[in-house]
PDB file of C-alpha atoms in Angstrom:
ATOM      1  CA  SER A   1       5.751  10.845  18.861  1.00 58.00           C
ATOM      2  CA  SER A   2       3.645   8.766  16.508  1.00 64.00           C
ATOM      3  CA  THR A   3       0.315   9.235  14.806  1.00 71.00           C
ATOM      4  CA  MET A   4      -1.565   6.116  13.689  1.00 71.00           C
ATOM      5  CA  LEU A   5      -4.495   6.398  11.310  1.00 73.00           C
ATOM      6  CA  ASN A   6      -6.908   3.519  10.767  1.00 75.00           C
ATOM      7  CA  LEU A   7      -7.887   3.399   7.122  1.00 74.00           C
ATOM      8  CA  ALA A   8     -11.649   3.003   6.898  1.00 71.00           C
ATOM      9  CA  GLY A   9     -12.887  -0.282   5.537  1.00 74.00           C
ATOM     10  CA  THR A  10      -9.437  -1.761   4.914  1.00 76.00           C
ATOM     11  CA  GLY A  11      -8.407  -3.179   8.269  1.00 73.00           C
ATOM     12  CA  ALA A  12      -5.089  -1.449   7.669  1.00 75.00           C
ATOM     13  CA  SER A  13      -3.347   1.318   9.509  1.00 74.00           C
ATOM     14  CA  LEU A  14      -1.033   4.090   8.383  1.00 70.00           C
ATOM     15  CA  GLY A  15       1.552   5.472  10.770  1.00 69.00           C
ATOM     16  CA  ILE A  16       3.796   8.498  10.628  1.00 71.00           C
ATOM     17  CA  PRO A  17       6.189   7.941  13.548  1.00 66.00           C
ATOM     18  CA  GLY A  18       9.220  10.202  13.783  1.00 69.00           C
ATOM     19  CA  GLY A  19       9.064  11.478  10.199  1.00 66.00           C
ATOM     20  CA  PHE A  20       8.645   8.285   8.185  1.00 76.00           C
ATOM     21  CA  LEU A  21       5.647   6.537   6.654  1.00 77.00           C
ATOM     22  CA  GLN A  22       4.786   3.048   7.913  1.00 81.00           C
ATOM     23  CA  MET A  23       2.302   0.821   6.084  1.00 88.00           C
ATOM     24  CA  THR A  24       0.777  -2.583   6.851  1.00 93.00           C
ATOM     25  CA  GLU A  25       0.469  -5.182   4.074  1.00 96.00           C
ATOM     26  CA  VAL A  26      -3.065  -5.536   2.705  1.00 95.00           C
ATOM     27  CA  THR A  27      -4.813  -7.866   0.257  1.00 95.00           C
ATOM     28  CA  GLY A  28      -7.743  -7.563  -2.100  1.00 93.00           C
ATOM     29  CA  VAL A  29      -7.210  -3.929  -3.094  1.00 95.00           C
ATOM     30  CA  THR A  30      -9.657  -3.004  -5.841  1.00 96.00           C
ATOM     31  CA  ALA A  31      -9.163  -0.421  -8.559  1.00 97.00           C
ATOM     32  CA  PRO A  32      -9.971   3.168  -7.547  1.00 95.00           C
ATOM     33  CA  ALA A  33     -12.293   5.575  -9.328  1.00 94.00           C
ATOM     34  CA  ALA A  34     -11.118   7.523 -12.374  1.00 94.00           C
ATOM     35  CA  ASN A  35      -8.297  10.012 -11.740  1.00 91.00           C
ATOM     36  CA  GLU A  36      -7.228   8.267  -8.514  1.00 90.00           C
ATOM     37  CA  ALA A  37      -4.544   5.760  -7.524  1.00 93.00           C
ATOM     38  CA  ARG A  38      -4.073   3.498  -4.499  1.00 94.00           C
ATOM     39  CA  LEU A  39      -0.626   3.156  -2.923  1.00 94.00           C
ATOM     40  CA  TYR A  40      -0.177   0.158  -0.608  1.00 96.00           C
ATOM     41  CA  THR A  41       2.063  -2.718   0.429  1.00 97.00           C
ATOM     42  CA  GLU A  42       1.387  -6.396  -0.168  1.00 97.00           C
ATOM     43  CA  ASP A  43       3.137  -9.766   0.037  1.00 97.00           C
ATOM     44  CA  ASN A  44       4.695 -10.797  -3.285  1.00 97.00           C
ATOM     45  CA  GLY A  45       3.833 -14.471  -2.760  1.00 97.00           C
ATOM     46  CA  ALA A  46       7.357 -15.345  -1.672  1.00 98.00           C
ATOM     47  CA  GLY A  47       7.201 -13.753   1.785  1.00 97.00           C
ATOM     48  CA  LYS A  48       8.628 -10.399   0.711  1.00 98.00           C
ATOM     49  CA  THR A  49       6.838  -7.067   1.044  1.00 98.00           C
ATOM     50  CA  ARG A  50       6.410  -4.942  -2.038  1.00 98.00           C
ATOM     51  CA  LEU A  51       5.237  -1.360  -2.467  1.00 97.00           C
ATOM     52  CA  VAL A  52       2.720  -1.011  -5.290  1.00 97.00           C
ATOM     53  CA  VAL A  53       0.259   1.405  -6.836  1.00 97.00           C
ATOM     54  CA  ARG A  54      -3.046   0.358  -8.430  1.00 97.00           C
ATOM     55  CA  PHE A  55      -4.629   2.493 -11.136  1.00 97.00           C
ATOM     56  CA  PRO A  56      -8.280   2.860 -12.254  1.00 98.00           C
ATOM     57  CA  THR A  57      -7.692   0.368 -15.092  1.00 98.00           C
ATOM     58  CA  GLY A  58      -6.822  -2.245 -12.466  1.00 97.00           C
ATOM     59  CA  ALA A  59      -3.179  -2.235 -13.532  1.00 98.00           C
ATOM     60  CA  VAL A  60      -0.651  -2.614 -10.703  1.00 97.00           C
ATOM     61  CA  GLN A  61       2.834  -1.087 -10.848  1.00 98.00           C
ATOM     62  CA  VAL A  62       5.451  -2.458  -8.432  1.00 98.00           C
ATOM     63  CA  ILE A  63       7.554   0.419  -7.109  1.00 98.00           C
ATOM     64  CA  ALA A  64       9.925  -1.616  -4.941  1.00 98.00           C
ATOM     65  CA  THR A  65      10.275  -5.144  -3.534  1.00 98.00           C
ATOM     66  CA  GLU A  66      11.944  -6.056  -0.251  1.00 97.00           C
ATOM     67  CA  PRO A  67      15.397  -7.509  -1.032  1.00 96.00           C
TER      68      PRO A  67
END
């Protein structure tokens, strides 16, 4: 079975089907409040999906890029 969660205000959805996490690419993610981080996927500009985290400073750390 699958559970899909719509993420308020983002137009994105988060799914947990069969034990894995599924994320939809988003754009325009702003920095979170202090002591928080935002984990999301986005296009890297070359048509590849990348998994990133954005910190309160606005800094983005790429965790992985689609090969």
